[in-house]
Coordinates of C-alpha atoms in Angstrom, one line a residue:
Chain A
M1331 CA -77.8 9.6 -51.7
S1332 CA -81.1 8.6 -50.4
S1333 CA -83.2 8.5 -47.3
I1334 CA -84.8 5.2 -46.2
S1335 CA -88.2 5.0 -44.6
V1336 CA -89.1 1.7 -42.9
K1337 CA -92.7 1.2 -41.9
N1338 CA -94.0 -1.6 -39.7
L1339 CA -91.5 -4.1 -41.0
E1340 CA -92.2 -7.7 -39.9
L1341 CA -89.9 -10.6 -40.7
Y1342 CA -90.5 -14.3 -39.9
Y1343 CA -88.0 -17.1 -40.5
G1344 CA -90.6 -19.8 -40.4
D1345 CA -92.1 -19.5 -36.9
N1346 CA -89.3 -17.3 -35.7
H1347 CA -90.6 -13.7 -35.5
A1348 CA -87.2 -12.1 -36.2
L1349 CA -88.3 -8.5 -36.7
K1350 CA -91.2 -7.0 -34.9
S1351 CA -92.9 -4.0 -36.4
V1352 CA -89.8 -2.0 -37.0
S1353 CA -90.3 1.6 -38.1
I1354 CA -87.4 3.9 -38.6
E1355 CA -86.4 6.9 -40.7
I1356 CA -82.8 6.6 -41.9
E1357 CA -81.5 10.0 -43.0
E1358 CA -79.5 10.6 -46.1
N1359 CA -75.8 11.5 -45.8
K1360 CA -75.7 10.3 -42.2
I1361 CA -74.3 7.2 -40.6
T1362 CA -76.9 5.2 -38.8
A1363 CA -75.5 2.5 -36.4
L1364 CA -77.5 -0.6 -35.5
I1365 CA -76.5 -2.1 -32.1
G1366 CA -77.8 -4.9 -29.9
P1367 CA -76.8 -8.3 -28.6
S1368 CA -76.2 -11.2 -30.9
G1369 CA -79.5 -12.5 -32.4
C1370 CA -81.3 -9.3 -31.7
G1371 CA -82.2 -8.8 -35.4
K1372 CA -79.9 -6.0 -36.3
S1373 CA -78.1 -7.9 -39.2
T1374 CA -81.4 -9.3 -40.4
F1375 CA -82.8 -5.8 -40.4
L1376 CA -79.7 -4.5 -42.4
K1377 CA -80.3 -7.3 -44.9
T1378 CA -83.9 -6.3 -45.4
L1379 CA -82.6 -3.0 -46.7
N1380 CA -81.3 -4.6 -49.9
R1381 CA -83.5 -7.7 -49.9
M1382 CA -80.8 -10.1 -49.0
N1383 CA -83.2 -12.1 -46.9
D1384 CA -85.3 -13.0 -50.0
L1385 CA -83.1 -16.0 -50.6
V1386 CA -83.6 -17.5 -47.2
D1387 CA -86.0 -20.4 -47.1
G1388 CA -89.3 -19.8 -45.3
V1389 CA -88.8 -16.1 -44.9
K1390 CA -91.9 -13.9 -44.8
I1391 CA -91.6 -10.2 -44.9
T1392 CA -94.4 -7.6 -44.5
G1393 CA -94.3 -3.9 -44.2
E1394 CA -92.6 -1.3 -46.3
V1395 CA -89.1 -0.2 -46.9
L1396 CA -89.2 3.0 -48.9
I1397 CA -86.2 4.4 -50.7
D1398 CA -86.9 7.8 -52.1
G1399 CA -90.5 6.9 -51.8
E1400 CA -90.3 3.7 -53.7
N1401 CA -91.1 0.4 -51.8
L1402 CA -88.2 -2.0 -52.1
Y1403 CA -90.6 -4.9 -51.6
D1404 CA -92.9 -3.9 -54.5
K1405 CA -93.1 -6.8 -57.0
R1406 CA -92.0 -4.6 -59.9
V1407 CA -88.6 -3.8 -58.3
D1408 CA -85.6 -5.2 -60.2
V1409 CA -83.4 -6.7 -57.5
T1410 CA -80.2 -6.3 -59.5
L1411 CA -80.9 -2.6 -60.0
L1412 CA -81.8 -2.3 -56.4
R1413 CA -78.4 -3.8 -55.3
K1414 CA -76.7 -1.3 -57.6
K1415 CA -78.4 1.4 -55.7
I1416 CA -77.7 -0.2 -52.3
G1417 CA -74.1 -1.5 -51.9
M1418 CA -73.0 -3.8 -49.1
V1419 CA -69.8 -4.5 -47.3
F1420 CA -69.5 -7.6 -45.1
Q1421 CA -67.8 -8.5 -41.9
K1422 CA -65.1 -10.5 -43.6
P1423 CA -63.4 -8.8 -46.5
N1424 CA -64.5 -10.8 -49.5
P1425 CA -62.5 -9.7 -52.6
F1426 CA -63.0 -11.8 -55.7
P1427 CA -60.0 -14.0 -56.6
M1428 CA -58.9 -11.6 -59.4
S1429 CA -56.9 -8.5 -59.7
I1430 CA -57.5 -5.3 -57.7
Y1431 CA -58.6 -3.6 -60.9
D1432 CA -61.0 -6.3 -61.9
N1433 CA -62.6 -6.4 -58.4
V1434 CA -63.5 -2.8 -58.7
A1435 CA -64.4 -3.0 -62.4
Y1436 CA -66.6 -6.0 -61.8
G1437 CA -69.8 -4.2 -61.0
P1438 CA -69.6 -1.5 -63.7
R1439 CA -68.9 -4.3 -66.3
I1440 CA -72.0 -6.2 -65.2
H1441 CA -74.0 -3.0 -65.6
G1442 CA -72.7 -2.7 -69.2
I1443 CA -69.7 -0.4 -69.1
K1444 CA -67.1 -1.7 -71.6
S1445 CA -64.9 1.4 -72.4
K1446 CA -61.5 0.9 -71.0
R1447 CA -61.0 4.6 -70.5
Q1448 CA -64.3 4.8 -68.6
L1449 CA -63.5 1.7 -66.5
D1450 CA -60.0 3.1 -65.7
E1451 CA -61.5 6.2 -64.4
I1452 CA -64.1 4.4 -62.3
V1453 CA -61.5 2.1 -60.8
K1454 CA -59.2 5.0 -60.0
N1455 CA -61.9 7.2 -58.5
S1456 CA -63.4 4.4 -56.5
L1457 CA -60.0 3.5 -55.1
I1458 CA -59.3 7.1 -54.3
G1459 CA -62.7 7.3 -52.6
A1460 CA -62.0 4.3 -50.5
A1461 CA -58.6 5.8 -49.5
L1462 CA -56.7 2.9 -51.1
Y1463 CA -55.4 4.2 -54.4
D1464 CA -52.1 5.5 -53.2
E1465 CA -51.3 2.1 -51.6
V1466 CA -52.2 0.0 -54.7
K1467 CA -51.7 2.3 -57.8
D1468 CA -48.6 0.5 -58.8
R1469 CA -50.1 -3.0 -58.6
L1470 CA -53.6 -2.6 -59.9
H1471 CA -53.3 -5.8 -61.8
K1472 CA -51.9 -7.9 -59.0
S1473 CA -54.3 -10.2 -57.1
A1474 CA -56.6 -8.6 -54.6
L1475 CA -55.8 -11.5 -52.3
S1476 CA -52.3 -10.2 -51.9
L1477 CA -53.6 -7.2 -49.9
S1478 CA -53.8 -7.0 -46.2
G1479 CA -57.1 -7.5 -44.4
G1480 CA -57.7 -3.7 -44.0
Q1481 CA -56.7 -3.1 -47.6
Q1482 CA -59.1 -5.9 -48.7
Q1483 CA -61.9 -4.3 -46.8
R1484 CA -61.2 -0.9 -48.3
L1485 CA -61.1 -2.6 -51.7
C1486 CA -64.6 -4.1 -51.0
I1487 CA -65.8 -0.6 -50.2
A1488 CA -64.2 0.7 -53.5
R1489 CA -66.0 -2.2 -55.3
A1490 CA -69.3 -1.2 -53.7
M1491 CA -68.7 2.5 -54.6
A1492 CA -67.9 1.6 -58.3
V1493 CA -71.5 1.1 -59.2
E1494 CA -72.4 4.5 -57.7
P1495 CA -74.8 3.4 -55.1
Q1496 CA -76.8 5.7 -53.0
V1497 CA -76.7 3.7 -49.8
I1498 CA -73.9 1.6 -48.4
L1499 CA -74.8 -1.1 -45.9
M1500 CA -72.0 -2.4 -43.7
D1501 CA -72.3 -5.5 -41.6
E1502 CA -69.6 -5.3 -38.9
P1503 CA -67.1 -4.0 -41.4
T1504 CA -64.1 -3.8 -39.0
S1505 CA -64.7 -6.7 -36.6
A1506 CA -62.0 -8.7 -38.4
L1507 CA -59.5 -5.9 -38.7
D1508 CA -56.7 -4.6 -36.5
P1509 CA -57.0 -1.2 -34.8
I1510 CA -55.1 0.8 -37.4
S1511 CA -57.2 -0.6 -40.3
T1512 CA -60.3 -0.1 -38.2
M1513 CA -59.5 3.6 -37.7
K1514 CA -58.8 3.9 -41.4
I1515 CA -62.2 2.5 -42.3
E1516 CA -63.9 4.7 -39.7
E1517 CA -62.2 7.8 -41.1
L1518 CA -63.2 6.7 -44.5
M1519 CA -66.8 6.3 -43.4
L1520 CA -66.9 9.9 -42.1
T1521 CA -65.8 11.1 -45.6
L1522 CA -68.1 8.7 -47.4
K1523 CA -71.2 10.0 -45.7
E1524 CA -70.9 13.2 -47.6
K1525 CA -71.9 11.2 -50.7
Y1526 CA -73.7 8.2 -49.4
T1527 CA -76.2 7.2 -46.8
I1528 CA -74.5 4.7 -44.5
V1529 CA -76.1 2.0 -42.3
I1530 CA -73.7 0.0 -40.2
V1531 CA -74.1 -3.0 -37.9
T1532 CA -71.5 -3.0 -35.2
H1533 CA -70.8 -4.8 -31.9
N1534 CA -68.3 -2.2 -31.0
M1535 CA -70.2 0.4 -29.1
Q1536 CA -67.3 2.8 -29.0
Q1537 CA -67.3 2.6 -32.8
A1538 CA -71.0 3.5 -32.9
A1539 CA -70.4 6.4 -30.6
R1540 CA -67.4 7.6 -32.6
I1541 CA -68.7 7.6 -36.1
S1542 CA -72.5 7.4 -36.2
D1543 CA -75.0 10.2 -36.3
Y1544 CA -77.9 8.1 -35.3
T1545 CA -78.1 4.8 -33.3
A1546 CA -80.8 2.2 -33.2
F1547 CA -80.8 -0.4 -30.4
F1548 CA -82.4 -3.7 -31.2
L1549 CA -83.4 -6.4 -28.7
V1550 CA -85.1 -9.7 -29.6
G1551 CA -86.4 -8.5 -32.9
E1552 CA -87.7 -5.2 -31.6
M1553 CA -86.2 -1.8 -32.2
V1554 CA -86.2 -0.6 -28.6
E1555 CA -84.8 2.9 -29.1
F1556 CA -83.7 5.1 -32.0
G1557 CA -82.2 8.6 -31.8
E1558 CA -79.2 10.8 -32.2
T1559 CA -76.1 8.9 -31.2
E1560 CA -75.1 11.4 -28.6
A1561 CA -78.5 11.2 -26.9
I1562 CA -78.5 7.4 -26.9
F1563 CA -75.0 7.3 -25.4
S1564 CA -75.5 10.0 -22.9
L1565 CA -79.2 9.9 -21.8
P1566 CA -81.0 6.8 -23.3
K1567 CA -84.7 6.9 -22.7
D1568 CA -85.3 3.2 -22.3
K1569 CA -83.8 1.2 -19.4
R1570 CA -83.0 -1.7 -21.7
T1571 CA -80.9 0.6 -23.9
E1572 CA -79.1 1.9 -20.8
D1573 CA -78.5 -1.6 -19.5
Y1574 CA -77.1 -2.7 -22.8
I1575 CA -74.8 0.2 -23.6
T1576 CA -73.4 0.4 -20.0
G1577 CA -72.8 -3.3 -20.0
R1578 CA -75.3 -4.1 -17.3
F1579 CA -77.3 -6.3 -19.7
G1580 CA -78.4 -9.7 -18.5
Chain B
M685 CA -75.9 -8.5 -9.8
G686 CA -75.1 -6.7 -13.1
A687 CA -72.7 -7.8 -15.7
R688 CA -69.9 -5.5 -14.5
P689 CA -69.5 -6.1 -10.8
S690 CA -65.9 -4.7 -10.6
F691 CA -66.9 -1.5 -12.4
D692 CA -70.0 -1.2 -10.1
S693 CA -67.8 -1.6 -7.1
E694 CA -65.4 1.1 -8.4
L695 CA -68.3 3.5 -8.8
E696 CA -69.4 2.7 -5.3
T697 CA -65.9 3.4 -4.0
L698 CA -66.1 6.7 -5.9
N699 CA -69.3 7.6 -4.1
I700 CA -67.8 6.7 -0.7
E701 CA -64.8 8.9 -1.3
L702 CA -67.0 11.8 -2.4
I703 CA -69.0 11.5 0.8
R704 CA -65.8 11.4 2.8
M705 CA -64.5 14.5 1.0
A706 CA -67.7 16.4 1.6
G707 CA -67.7 15.3 5.2
L708 CA -64.2 16.8 5.6
A709 CA -65.3 20.0 4.0
E710 CA -68.4 20.2 6.2
Q711 CA -66.3 19.5 9.3
A712 CA -63.9 22.2 8.3
I713 CA -66.7 24.8 8.2
R714 CA -68.1 23.7 11.5
N715 CA -64.7 23.7 13.2
S716 CA -63.7 27.1 11.8
I717 CA -66.9 28.6 13.2
A718 CA -66.4 26.7 16.5
A719 CA -63.0 28.3 16.6
L720 CA -64.6 31.7 16.2
T721 CA -67.4 31.2 18.8
N722 CA -65.2 29.4 21.3
R723 CA -62.3 31.8 20.7
D724 CA -60.1 28.7 20.1
K725 CA -57.1 29.5 18.0
A726 CA -55.7 25.9 18.2
M727 CA -58.9 24.7 16.4
A728 CA -58.4 27.4 13.7
V729 CA -54.8 26.1 13.2
N730 CA -56.2 22.6 13.0
V731 CA -58.7 23.6 10.2
A732 CA -56.0 25.2 8.2
E733 CA -53.8 22.0 8.5
H734 CA -56.7 19.7 7.6
D735 CA -57.3 21.5 4.3
R736 CA -54.4 19.5 2.9
E737 CA -56.4 16.3 3.5
I738 CA -59.2 17.7 1.3
D739 CA -56.7 18.7 -1.4
E740 CA -55.4 15.1 -1.3
M741 CA -58.8 13.7 -1.6
E742 CA -59.5 15.8 -4.6
K743 CA -56.4 14.3 -6.3
T744 CA -57.3 10.8 -5.3
I745 CA -60.8 11.2 -6.7
E746 CA -59.6 12.9 -9.8
T747 CA -57.2 10.0 -10.5
R748 CA -60.0 7.5 -9.9
C749 CA -62.3 9.3 -12.3
L750 CA -59.6 9.6 -15.0
K751 CA -58.7 5.9 -14.7
L752 CA -62.4 4.9 -14.9
L753 CA -62.8 7.0 -18.1
L754 CA -59.6 5.4 -19.5
R755 CA -60.3 1.8 -18.6
Q756 CA -64.1 1.5 -18.6
Q757 CA -65.1 3.9 -21.4
P758 CA -68.3 4.8 -19.6
V759 CA -71.4 5.9 -21.4
A760 CA -74.9 7.1 -20.4
R761 CA -75.5 7.2 -16.6
D762 CA -71.9 6.0 -15.8
L763 CA -70.4 8.8 -17.9
R764 CA -72.6 11.4 -16.3
Q765 CA -71.8 10.0 -12.8
I766 CA -68.0 10.2 -13.4
S767 CA -68.0 13.6 -15.2
T768 CA -70.3 15.0 -12.4
A769 CA -67.9 13.7 -9.8
L770 CA -65.0 15.4 -11.6
K771 CA -66.8 18.7 -11.6
M772 CA -68.0 18.4 -8.0
I773 CA -64.6 17.9 -6.4
T774 CA -63.5 21.3 -7.7
D775 CA -66.3 22.9 -5.7
I776 CA -65.6 20.8 -2.6
E777 CA -62.0 21.7 -2.8
R778 CA -62.8 25.4 -3.0
I779 CA -65.2 25.0 0.0
G780 CA -62.3 23.5 2.0
D781 CA -60.1 26.5 0.9
Q782 CA -62.7 28.9 2.1
A783 CA -63.1 27.2 5.5
A784 CA -59.3 27.4 5.8
D785 CA -59.4 31.1 4.8
I786 CA -61.9 31.7 7.7
A787 CA -59.6 29.8 10.0
E788 CA -56.7 32.0 8.9
I789 CA -58.5 35.1 9.8
L790 CA -59.2 33.7 13.2
M791 CA -55.6 32.8 13.7
N792 CA -54.6 36.4 13.3
L793 CA -57.3 38.0 15.5
K794 CA -56.0 40.5 18.0
N795 CA -59.0 40.3 20.4
D796 CA -62.3 38.6 21.0
E797 CA -64.4 41.4 19.5
P798 CA -65.3 39.5 16.2
A799 CA -67.0 36.7 18.2
K800 CA -69.2 39.3 19.9
I801 CA -70.3 41.1 16.8
A802 CA -70.7 38.0 14.6
R803 CA -74.4 37.5 15.5
H804 CA -75.6 35.6 12.4
I805 CA -72.4 33.9 11.5
P806 CA -73.0 30.6 13.4
E807 CA -76.4 30.2 11.8
M808 CA -74.9 31.0 8.4
A809 CA -72.2 28.4 8.9
R810 CA -74.7 25.8 10.1
V811 CA -76.9 26.3 6.9
A812 CA -73.9 26.4 4.6
S813 CA -72.2 23.3 6.0
E814 CA -75.5 21.4 5.8
M815 CA -75.9 22.5 2.2
V816 CA -72.5 21.1 1.4
Y817 CA -73.2 17.7 2.9
D818 CA -76.7 17.5 1.5
S819 CA -75.5 18.5 -2.0
V820 CA -73.1 15.5 -2.1
T821 CA -75.5 13.0 -0.6
A822 CA -78.1 14.2 -3.1
F823 CA -75.6 13.0 -5.7
T824 CA -74.8 9.7 -4.1
N825 CA -78.5 9.0 -3.4
N826 CA -79.5 10.0 -7.0
D827 CA -81.9 12.5 -5.4
L828 CA -82.9 15.3 -7.7
E829 CA -85.4 16.8 -5.3
A830 CA -82.9 17.0 -2.5
A831 CA -80.5 18.8 -4.9
K832 CA -83.3 21.3 -5.7
A833 CA -84.0 21.8 -2.0
V834 CA -80.3 22.7 -1.4
I835 CA -80.4 25.2 -4.3
A836 CA -83.4 26.8 -2.7
R837 CA -81.7 26.9 0.7
D838 CA -79.1 29.2 -0.7
D839 CA -81.6 32.1 -0.2
V840 CA -81.3 31.5 3.6
V841 CA -77.5 32.0 3.4
D842 CA -77.9 35.1 1.2
D843 CA -80.4 36.6 3.6
L844 CA -78.2 36.0 6.5
F845 CA -75.3 37.6 4.6
C846 CA -77.4 40.7 4.1
K847 CA -78.2 40.8 7.8
V848 CA -74.5 40.5 8.8
R849 CA -73.7 43.3 6.4
S850 CA -76.4 45.6 7.8
D851 CA -75.3 44.8 11.4
L852 CA -71.7 45.7 10.4
V853 CA -72.6 48.9 8.6
E854 CA -74.5 50.0 11.7
L855 CA -71.6 49.0 14.0
I856 CA -69.1 50.9 11.9
G857 CA -71.4 54.0 12.1
T858 CA -71.7 53.9 15.8
T859 CA -68.2 52.6 16.8
P860 CA -65.7 53.5 14.1
N861 CA -62.8 52.1 16.1
K862 CA -64.2 48.5 15.5
I863 CA -63.7 48.8 11.8
D864 CA -60.9 46.1 11.7
E865 CA -63.0 43.6 13.5
A866 CA -66.0 44.4 11.3
I867 CA -63.9 43.8 8.2
D868 CA -62.8 40.4 9.5
V869 CA -66.4 39.4 10.2
M870 CA -67.5 40.7 6.8
M871 CA -64.8 38.5 5.2
I872 CA -66.0 35.5 7.1
A873 CA -69.6 36.1 6.0
K874 CA -68.5 36.5 2.4
Y875 CA -66.6 33.1 2.6
L876 CA -69.7 31.4 4.0
E877 CA -71.8 33.0 1.3
R878 CA -69.4 31.7 -1.3
I879 CA -69.6 28.2 0.3
G880 CA -73.3 28.3 -0.2
D881 CA -72.8 29.1 -3.9
H882 CA -70.4 26.2 -4.3
A883 CA -73.0 23.9 -2.8
V884 CA -75.4 25.2 -5.4
N885 CA -72.9 24.5 -8.1
I886 CA -72.6 20.9 -6.9
C887 CA -76.4 20.6 -7.0
E888 CA -76.5 21.9 -10.5
W889 CA -74.2 19.1 -11.5
V890 CA -76.4 16.7 -9.7
E891 CA -79.2 18.0 -12.0
F892 CA -77.0 17.2 -14.9
Y893 CA -76.3 13.7 -13.6
E894 CA -80.0 13.0 -13.3
T895 CA -81.4 14.8 -16.3
G896 CA -78.5 15.4 -18.7
E897 CA -79.2 19.2 -18.5
Y898 CA -76.9 21.7 -16.8
K899 CA -78.6 25.0 -15.9
N900 CA -81.4 24.1 -18.3
T901 CA -79.0 23.5 -21.2
K902 CA -78.5 20.1 -22.7
L903 CA -74.8 19.4 -22.5
L904 CA -74.8 16.3 -24.6

């Protein structure tokens, strides 16, 4: 688990000023939701938390993202190790075209774990942690692609957990799922936050209200308001936040 | 125009219904006291019968609020508006009951004596009924200051209640055979005093609507 401290983060895609001096303290063992209209910068911001924007052509990032006091953008940071520390789950479930077992074991193997006994244990514990084990324990060596969308997404969460990250980033993790699968993932997130710090981008405001402890509202690259979720959804301070969450935006 | 015109128009309808309900309650108080001062039993009967309308409005508004919660999943100011409305209608309904209770006393009067000894009652009724109406318009006008003014005005009703009480204590001392009438007037005064308290309750919910705080405590 880890807290994240972001200070004056600026991000440009070429001339496009996509993040404007964002500063935020993300608490450990809490769920922080990032909300805002499409193109507001919330997903871009999420990606800066594990340096996924580095690969974008013409990107320029200034400011600091401190995880346990260490700046993510320091030149000495090993990005592979960083991504071990900070897992990510995407909008569309993206299991690798291999068995359920191998999906979960993939990360640990990359990081040098070879013992079958050890891998078995990691796979089992990760699947239990992602509330998927009971549903797949008899077919661990079947293709992950045979799972339902909701199961695939939980597999991706298990895969992220297998390398024992401290932070899990989720980019609209339930937007492609049916309501039951969505509820399962939401329930799962509530148990995961005991071990991990979770940051989630969501377009579903009820979801943010249901599961997050803190909410940040983004608008055209600016973080307009950040606070406890109940405060944001009951008495937002900024009129733009109020207009957005009450659907009076635009 | 906002992005949710149909929701906005539902919220507007909710406000109109609240004002109508408050208007009915205010009218019930005025009529019950007119029944007293004009010695008009027919009007007292009328107040008691009209209480059903207020009860019906409570149900209508309750249903509207629950449907809005269900279908619109309101947050922020919308959530505070709907939850405040739900709390307010309980007080307005009680106010209607109390006006009807006053009317019931009047329907059973044996003589005109209470009208003669109820010196401060018309003034109490006037202030209390204005408080009721002003409390609800403070809500529909998003007017926190007006709500605070209503809360302050409750002292006027309480002072008048004390005056009525002292008058009656004196009356019973000098004319013990008027004790029945004195008790009736005392009951009427107590109902009016409670009506003032209900108007204060409504205004405390208006404070919640405007500030998120109810009696200086953050509810959310």
